[in-house]
Tab-separated table of C-alpha atoms in Angstrom:
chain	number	residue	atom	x	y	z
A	1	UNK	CA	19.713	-21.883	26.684
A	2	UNK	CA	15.861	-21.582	26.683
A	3	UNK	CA	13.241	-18.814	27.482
A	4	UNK	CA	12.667	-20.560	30.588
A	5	UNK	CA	15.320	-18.218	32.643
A	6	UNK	CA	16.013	-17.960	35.976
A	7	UNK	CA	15.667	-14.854	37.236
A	8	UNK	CA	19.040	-12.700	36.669
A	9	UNK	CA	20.076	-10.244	39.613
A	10	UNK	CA	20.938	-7.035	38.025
A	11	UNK	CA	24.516	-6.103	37.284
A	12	UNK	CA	25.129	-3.540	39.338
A	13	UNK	CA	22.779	-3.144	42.798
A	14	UNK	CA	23.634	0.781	43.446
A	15	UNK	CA	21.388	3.128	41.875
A	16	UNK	CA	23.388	6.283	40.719
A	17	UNK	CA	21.034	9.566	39.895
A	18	UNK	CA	20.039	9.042	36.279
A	19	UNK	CA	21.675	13.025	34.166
A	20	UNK	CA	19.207	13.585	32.161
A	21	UNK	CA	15.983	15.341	32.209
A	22	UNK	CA	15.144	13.688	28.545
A	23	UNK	CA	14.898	10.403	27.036
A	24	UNK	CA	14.776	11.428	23.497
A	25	UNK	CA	17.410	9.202	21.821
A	26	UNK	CA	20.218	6.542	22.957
A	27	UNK	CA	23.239	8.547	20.963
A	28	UNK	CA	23.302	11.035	24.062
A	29	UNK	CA	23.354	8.295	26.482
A	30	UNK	CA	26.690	6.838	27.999
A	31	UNK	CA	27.161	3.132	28.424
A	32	UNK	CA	27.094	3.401	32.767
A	33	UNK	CA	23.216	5.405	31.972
A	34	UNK	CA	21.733	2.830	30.125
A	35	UNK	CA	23.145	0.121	32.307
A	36	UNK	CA	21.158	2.195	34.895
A	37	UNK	CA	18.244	1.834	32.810
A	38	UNK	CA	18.423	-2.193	32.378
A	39	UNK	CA	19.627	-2.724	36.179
A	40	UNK	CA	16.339	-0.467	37.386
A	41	UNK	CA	14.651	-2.732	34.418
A	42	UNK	CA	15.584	-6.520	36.003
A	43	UNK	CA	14.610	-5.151	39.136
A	44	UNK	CA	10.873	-4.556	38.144
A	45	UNK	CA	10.955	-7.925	36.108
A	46	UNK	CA	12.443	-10.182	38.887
A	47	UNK	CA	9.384	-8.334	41.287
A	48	UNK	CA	6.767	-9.341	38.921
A	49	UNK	CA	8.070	-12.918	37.958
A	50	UNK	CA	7.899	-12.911	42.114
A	51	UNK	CA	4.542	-11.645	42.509
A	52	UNK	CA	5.491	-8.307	43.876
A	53	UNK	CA	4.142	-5.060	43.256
A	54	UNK	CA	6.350	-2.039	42.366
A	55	UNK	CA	6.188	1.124	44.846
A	56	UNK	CA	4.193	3.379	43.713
A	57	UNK	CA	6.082	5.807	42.829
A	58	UNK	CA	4.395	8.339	40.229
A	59	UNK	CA	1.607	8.643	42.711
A	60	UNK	CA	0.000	11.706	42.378
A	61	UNK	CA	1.944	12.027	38.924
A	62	UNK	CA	0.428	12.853	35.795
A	63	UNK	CA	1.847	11.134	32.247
A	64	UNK	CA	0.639	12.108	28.608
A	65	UNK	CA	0.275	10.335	25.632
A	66	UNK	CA	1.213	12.090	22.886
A	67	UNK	CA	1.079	9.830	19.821
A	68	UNK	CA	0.917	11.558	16.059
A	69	UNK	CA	1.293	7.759	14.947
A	70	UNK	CA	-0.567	4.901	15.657
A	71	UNK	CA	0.685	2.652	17.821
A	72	UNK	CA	-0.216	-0.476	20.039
A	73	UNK	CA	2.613	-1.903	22.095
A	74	UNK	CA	4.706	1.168	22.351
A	75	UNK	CA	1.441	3.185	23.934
A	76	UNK	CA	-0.018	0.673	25.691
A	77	UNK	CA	3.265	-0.213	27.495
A	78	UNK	CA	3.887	3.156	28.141
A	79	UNK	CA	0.367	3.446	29.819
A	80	UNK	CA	0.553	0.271	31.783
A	81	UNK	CA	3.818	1.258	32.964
A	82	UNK	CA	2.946	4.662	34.305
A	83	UNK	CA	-0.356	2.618	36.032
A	84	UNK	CA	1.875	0.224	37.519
A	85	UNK	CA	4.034	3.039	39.456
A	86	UNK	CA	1.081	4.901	40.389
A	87	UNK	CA	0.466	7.803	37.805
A	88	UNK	CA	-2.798	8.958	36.038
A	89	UNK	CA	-2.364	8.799	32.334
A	90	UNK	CA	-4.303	11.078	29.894
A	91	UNK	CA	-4.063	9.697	26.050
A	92	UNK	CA	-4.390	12.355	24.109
A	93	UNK	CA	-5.783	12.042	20.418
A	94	UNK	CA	-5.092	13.774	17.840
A	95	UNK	CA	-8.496	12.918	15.736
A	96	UNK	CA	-10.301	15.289	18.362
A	97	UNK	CA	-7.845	17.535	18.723
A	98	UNK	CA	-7.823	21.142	17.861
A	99	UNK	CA	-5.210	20.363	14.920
A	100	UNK	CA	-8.001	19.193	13.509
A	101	UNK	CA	-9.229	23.469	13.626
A	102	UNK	CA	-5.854	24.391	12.241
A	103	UNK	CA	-4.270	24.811	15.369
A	104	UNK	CA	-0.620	24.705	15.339
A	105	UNK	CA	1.922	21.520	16.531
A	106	UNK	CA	3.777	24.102	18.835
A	107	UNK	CA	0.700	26.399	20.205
A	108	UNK	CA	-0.842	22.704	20.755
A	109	UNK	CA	2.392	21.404	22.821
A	110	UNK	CA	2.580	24.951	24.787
A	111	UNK	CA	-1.284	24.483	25.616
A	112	UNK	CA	-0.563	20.699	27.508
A	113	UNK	CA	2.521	22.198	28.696
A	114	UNK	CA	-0.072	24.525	30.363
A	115	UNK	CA	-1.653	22.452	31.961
A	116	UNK	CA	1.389	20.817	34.009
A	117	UNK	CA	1.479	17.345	33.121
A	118	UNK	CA	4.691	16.190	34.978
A	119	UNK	CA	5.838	13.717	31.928
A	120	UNK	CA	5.088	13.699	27.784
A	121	UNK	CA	5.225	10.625	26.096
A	122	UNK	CA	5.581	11.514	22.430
A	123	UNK	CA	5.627	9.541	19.318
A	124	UNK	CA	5.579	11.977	16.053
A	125	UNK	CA	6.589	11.115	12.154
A	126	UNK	CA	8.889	14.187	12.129
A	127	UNK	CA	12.538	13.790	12.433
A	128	UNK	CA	13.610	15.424	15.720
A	129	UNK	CA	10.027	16.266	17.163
A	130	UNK	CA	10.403	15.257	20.179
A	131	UNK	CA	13.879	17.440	20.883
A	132	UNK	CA	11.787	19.931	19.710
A	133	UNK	CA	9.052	19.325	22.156
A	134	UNK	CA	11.941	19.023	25.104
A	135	UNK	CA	13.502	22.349	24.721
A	136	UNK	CA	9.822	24.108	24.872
A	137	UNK	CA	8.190	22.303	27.759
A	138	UNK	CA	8.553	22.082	31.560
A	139	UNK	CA	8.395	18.674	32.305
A	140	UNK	CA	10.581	15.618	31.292
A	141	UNK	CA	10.166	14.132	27.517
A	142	UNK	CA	10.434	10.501	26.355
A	143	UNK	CA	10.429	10.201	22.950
A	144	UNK	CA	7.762	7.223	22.093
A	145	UNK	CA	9.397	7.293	18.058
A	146	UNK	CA	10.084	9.750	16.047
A	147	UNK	CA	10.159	9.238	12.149
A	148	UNK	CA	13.140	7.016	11.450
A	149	UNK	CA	15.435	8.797	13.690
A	150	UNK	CA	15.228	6.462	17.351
A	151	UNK	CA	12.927	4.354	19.298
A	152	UNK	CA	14.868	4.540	22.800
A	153	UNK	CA	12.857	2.808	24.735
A	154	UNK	CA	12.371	-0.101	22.249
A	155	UNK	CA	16.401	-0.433	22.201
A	156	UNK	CA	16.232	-0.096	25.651
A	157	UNK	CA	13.801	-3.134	26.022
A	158	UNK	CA	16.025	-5.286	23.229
A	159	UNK	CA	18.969	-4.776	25.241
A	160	UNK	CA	17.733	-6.135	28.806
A	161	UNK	CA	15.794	-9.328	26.421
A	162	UNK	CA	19.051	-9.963	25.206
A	163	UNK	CA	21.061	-9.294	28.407
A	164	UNK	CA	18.590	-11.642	29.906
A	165	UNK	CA	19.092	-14.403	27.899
A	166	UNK	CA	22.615	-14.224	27.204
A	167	UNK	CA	24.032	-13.162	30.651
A	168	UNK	CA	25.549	-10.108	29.005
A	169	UNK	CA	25.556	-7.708	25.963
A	170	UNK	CA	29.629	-7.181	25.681
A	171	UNK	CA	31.076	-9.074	23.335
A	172	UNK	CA	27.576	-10.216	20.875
A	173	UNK	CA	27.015	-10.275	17.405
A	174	UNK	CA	23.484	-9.226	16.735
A	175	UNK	CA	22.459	-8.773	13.034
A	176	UNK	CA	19.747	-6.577	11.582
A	177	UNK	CA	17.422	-7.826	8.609
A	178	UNK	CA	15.258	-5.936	6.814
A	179	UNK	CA	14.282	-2.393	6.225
A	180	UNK	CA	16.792	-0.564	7.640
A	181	UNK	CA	17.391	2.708	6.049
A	182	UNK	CA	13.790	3.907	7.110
A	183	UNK	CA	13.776	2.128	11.049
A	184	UNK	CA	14.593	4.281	13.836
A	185	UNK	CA	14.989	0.420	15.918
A	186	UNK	CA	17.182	-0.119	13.541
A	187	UNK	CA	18.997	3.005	14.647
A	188	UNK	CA	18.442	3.148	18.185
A	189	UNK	CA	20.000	-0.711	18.759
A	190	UNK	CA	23.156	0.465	16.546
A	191	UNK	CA	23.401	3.141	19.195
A	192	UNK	CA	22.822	1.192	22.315
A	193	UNK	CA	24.551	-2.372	20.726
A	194	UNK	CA	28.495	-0.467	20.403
A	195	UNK	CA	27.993	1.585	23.218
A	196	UNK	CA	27.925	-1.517	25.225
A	197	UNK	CA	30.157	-3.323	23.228
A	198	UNK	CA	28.294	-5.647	21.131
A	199	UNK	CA	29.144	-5.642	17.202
A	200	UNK	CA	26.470	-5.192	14.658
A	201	UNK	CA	26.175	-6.022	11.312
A	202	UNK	CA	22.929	-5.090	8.867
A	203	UNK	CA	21.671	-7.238	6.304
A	204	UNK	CA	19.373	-5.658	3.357
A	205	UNK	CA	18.636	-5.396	-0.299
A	206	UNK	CA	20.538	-2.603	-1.028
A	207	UNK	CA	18.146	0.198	-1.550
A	208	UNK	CA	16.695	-0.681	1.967
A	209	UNK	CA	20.417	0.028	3.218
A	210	UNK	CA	21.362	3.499	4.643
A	211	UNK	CA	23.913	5.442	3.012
A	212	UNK	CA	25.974	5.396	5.992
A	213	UNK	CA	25.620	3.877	9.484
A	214	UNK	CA	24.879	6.196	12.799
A	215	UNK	CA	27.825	4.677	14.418
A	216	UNK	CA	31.085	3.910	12.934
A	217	UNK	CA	32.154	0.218	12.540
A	218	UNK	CA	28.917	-1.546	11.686
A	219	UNK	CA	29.957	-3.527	8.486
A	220	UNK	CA	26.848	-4.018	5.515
A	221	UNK	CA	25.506	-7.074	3.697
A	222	UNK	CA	23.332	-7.508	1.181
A	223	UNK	CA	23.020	-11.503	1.720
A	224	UNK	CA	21.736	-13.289	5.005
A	225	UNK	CA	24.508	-15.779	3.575
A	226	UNK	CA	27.384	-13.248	4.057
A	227	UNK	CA	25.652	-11.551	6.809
A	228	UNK	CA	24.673	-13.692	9.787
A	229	UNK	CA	27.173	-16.427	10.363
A	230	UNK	CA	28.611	-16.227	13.689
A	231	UNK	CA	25.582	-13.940	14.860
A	232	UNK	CA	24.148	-14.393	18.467
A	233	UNK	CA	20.796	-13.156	17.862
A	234	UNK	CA	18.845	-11.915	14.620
A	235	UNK	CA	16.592	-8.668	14.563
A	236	UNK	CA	14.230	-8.413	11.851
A	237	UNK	CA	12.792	-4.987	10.887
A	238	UNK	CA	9.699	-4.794	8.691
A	239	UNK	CA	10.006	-2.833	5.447
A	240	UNK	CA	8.482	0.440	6.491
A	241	UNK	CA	6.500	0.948	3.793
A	242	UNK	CA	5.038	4.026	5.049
A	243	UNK	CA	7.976	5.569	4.616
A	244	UNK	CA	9.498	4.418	1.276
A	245	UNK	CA	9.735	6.835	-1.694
A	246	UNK	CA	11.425	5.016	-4.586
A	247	UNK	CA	12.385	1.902	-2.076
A	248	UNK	CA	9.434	-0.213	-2.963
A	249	UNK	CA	9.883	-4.433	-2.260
A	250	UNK	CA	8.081	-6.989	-3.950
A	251	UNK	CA	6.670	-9.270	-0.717
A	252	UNK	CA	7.396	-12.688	-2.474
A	253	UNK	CA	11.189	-11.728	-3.604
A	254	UNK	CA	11.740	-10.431	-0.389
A	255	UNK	CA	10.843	-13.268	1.771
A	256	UNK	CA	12.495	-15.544	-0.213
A	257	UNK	CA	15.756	-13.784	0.241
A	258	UNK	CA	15.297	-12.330	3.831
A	259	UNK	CA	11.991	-14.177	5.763
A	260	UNK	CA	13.436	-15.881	8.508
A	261	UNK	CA	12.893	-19.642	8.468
A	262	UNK	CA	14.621	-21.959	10.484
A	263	UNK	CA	16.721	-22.993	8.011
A	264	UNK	CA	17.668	-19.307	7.447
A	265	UNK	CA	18.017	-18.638	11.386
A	266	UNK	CA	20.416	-21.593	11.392
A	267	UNK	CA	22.821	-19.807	8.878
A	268	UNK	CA	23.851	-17.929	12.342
A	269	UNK	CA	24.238	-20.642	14.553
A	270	UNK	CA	21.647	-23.184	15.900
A	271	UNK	CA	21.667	-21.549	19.098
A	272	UNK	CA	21.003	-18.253	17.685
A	273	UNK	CA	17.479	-16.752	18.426
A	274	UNK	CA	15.517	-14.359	16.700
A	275	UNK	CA	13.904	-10.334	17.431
A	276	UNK	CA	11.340	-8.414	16.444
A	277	UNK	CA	9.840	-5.317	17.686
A	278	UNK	CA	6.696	-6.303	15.856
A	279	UNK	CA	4.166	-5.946	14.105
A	280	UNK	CA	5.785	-8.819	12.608
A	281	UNK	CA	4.572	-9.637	9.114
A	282	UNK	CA	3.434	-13.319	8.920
A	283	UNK	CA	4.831	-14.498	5.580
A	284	UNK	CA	6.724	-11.346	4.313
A	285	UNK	CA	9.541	-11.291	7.551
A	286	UNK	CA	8.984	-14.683	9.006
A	287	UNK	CA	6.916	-17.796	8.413
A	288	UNK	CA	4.539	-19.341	10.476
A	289	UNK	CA	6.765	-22.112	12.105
A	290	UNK	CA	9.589	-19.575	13.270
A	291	UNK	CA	6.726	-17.114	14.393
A	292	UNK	CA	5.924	-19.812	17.161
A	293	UNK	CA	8.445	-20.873	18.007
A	294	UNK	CA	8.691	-19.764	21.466
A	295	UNK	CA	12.136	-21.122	22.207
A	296	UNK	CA	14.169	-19.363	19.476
A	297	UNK	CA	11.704	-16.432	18.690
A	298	UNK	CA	11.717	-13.984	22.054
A	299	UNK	CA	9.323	-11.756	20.834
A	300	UNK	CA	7.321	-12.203	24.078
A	301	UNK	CA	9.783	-11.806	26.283
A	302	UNK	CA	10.112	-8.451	24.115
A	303	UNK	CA	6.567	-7.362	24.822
A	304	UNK	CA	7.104	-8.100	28.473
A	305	UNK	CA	10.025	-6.495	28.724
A	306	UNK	CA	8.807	-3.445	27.353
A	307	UNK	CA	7.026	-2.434	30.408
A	308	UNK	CA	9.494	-3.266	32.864
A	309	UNK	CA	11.803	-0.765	30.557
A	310	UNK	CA	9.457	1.818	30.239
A	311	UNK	CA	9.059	1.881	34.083
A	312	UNK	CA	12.623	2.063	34.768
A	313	UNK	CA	12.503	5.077	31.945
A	314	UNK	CA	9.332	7.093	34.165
A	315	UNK	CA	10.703	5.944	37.742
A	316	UNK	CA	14.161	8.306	37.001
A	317	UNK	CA	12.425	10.663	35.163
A	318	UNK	CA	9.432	11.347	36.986
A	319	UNK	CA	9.694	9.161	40.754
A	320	UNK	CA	13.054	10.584	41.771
């Protein structure tokens, strides 16, 4: 199999109405909404490997960026899917802002809210902000990240790069490498992975391993020996550093024991291909010859997709 894919017709061609207001995490999610999500998803990516050009429709809509963290592909995705459906998109930033004058995170959010923006993107480094943000505003929330509690939409664009290349998501072994106990990726794909019936296992040092896993079932490994034989597909996480108390790495130990090589990929299977919602770390997570590979490593496909998710995320929040 090779990243040179036909173009896959969605699963399912009906388009049910989509529950929720939110998209602030995959654990409220059921298995039939996020198929939604990845059917709506293929759509927008078979149009553009076509040449076509969505319908516009967030016309006339209005979608703000609100990122507490820096961020480059999860923003910029965000904004180029909301221009691709037809919406106006105000970044907002928080270097200018009146934080900056002491204002509070709430009186800020109820000041936007003010203004009627019909969607808020939000990426914040507190646990829960953005469920915060949703019970106290008028318009739909999509949770951009939030601390190391979920990443939706970046599950949500793993899943339809896998579905892609595999044909399916029931029935896979993906494994996760790396940091773990501090990703909300990590946490998010756990969610989505089960719900649709694939089986995870992590693989960490231990003190990047959580406690306990989100979802029942997921077994732990401390070895990419005893954890990725038999896997489909490898995800590697990047040791959040940012994050880490009394979890610090040393770079060279770790990639020696988990930087993905070929050799190392190949404990999984030959066929088995390699994730990574980036940034990926040249030389602590992978090396250069696995980073470009394009045929095992579908981290482009990843970027890619990430619009096409993101637009299927805004079109049944905001276009319906």
């Amino acid at each position: 199999m090779t990243l040179a894919m036909e173009l896959i017709k969605p699963m399912d061609t009906s388009r049910p109405v989509f529950p929720h207001k939110h998209l602030t995490g995959i654990a409220p999610l059921a298995a039939d909404d996020i198929t939604t999500i990845l059917n709506i998803a293929q759509d927008y990516a078979n149009m553009t490997a076509e040449g076509g050009r969505p319908e516009r429709t967030l016309k006339g809509k209005v979608i703000l960026n609100l990122f507490f963290e820096d961020s480059t592909r999860t923003r910029t995705s965000f904004e180029m899917a909301s221009k691709r459906l037809g919406a106006e998109v105000i970044n907002w930033n928080m270097k200018t802002s009146s934080i900056n004058k002491g204002e509070t995170f709430m009186d800020t959010v109820r000041t936007l809210d003010a203004m009627h923006p019909d969607a808020i993107v939000i990426r914040h480094s507190e646990y829960g902000a953005p469920d915060y943000v949703a019970k106290r505003v008028s318009c739909p929330v999509l949770n951009a990240g939030d601390s190391w509690r979920e990443h939706p939409t970046q599950a949500l664009l793993d899943a339809l790069t896998l579905r892609q290349y595999f044909g399916k998501l029931d029935g896979l072994t993906v494994a996760i490498v790396g940091d773990i106990a501090h990703s909300r990726v990590a946490a998010s794909n756990m969610h989505l992975l089960t719900k649709m019936g694939a089986t995870v296992r992590l693989v960490a040092p231990p003190v990047l391993l959580p406690e306990k896993a989100p979802v029942d079932g997921i077994a732990m490994f401390t070895s990419l020996a005893e954890g990725l034989p038999g896997a489909d597909a490898v995800m590697t996480i990047r040791p959040q550093k940012e994050r880490m108390d009394d979890a610090l790495i040393e770079d060279a130990s770790y990639f020696h024991d988990y930087g993905m090589t070929h050799e190392k990929l190949n404990l999984a299977g030959p066929d088995a291909v390699l994730l990574d919602p980036g940034p990926f770390l040249r030389g602590l997570m992978i090396d250069d010859d696995m980073a470009d590979d394009k045929t095992r490593f579908l981290y482009d496909r990843q970027v890619s997709n990430g619009v096409f998710a993101r637009m299927a995320a805004l079109d049944l929040l905001v276009g319906g």
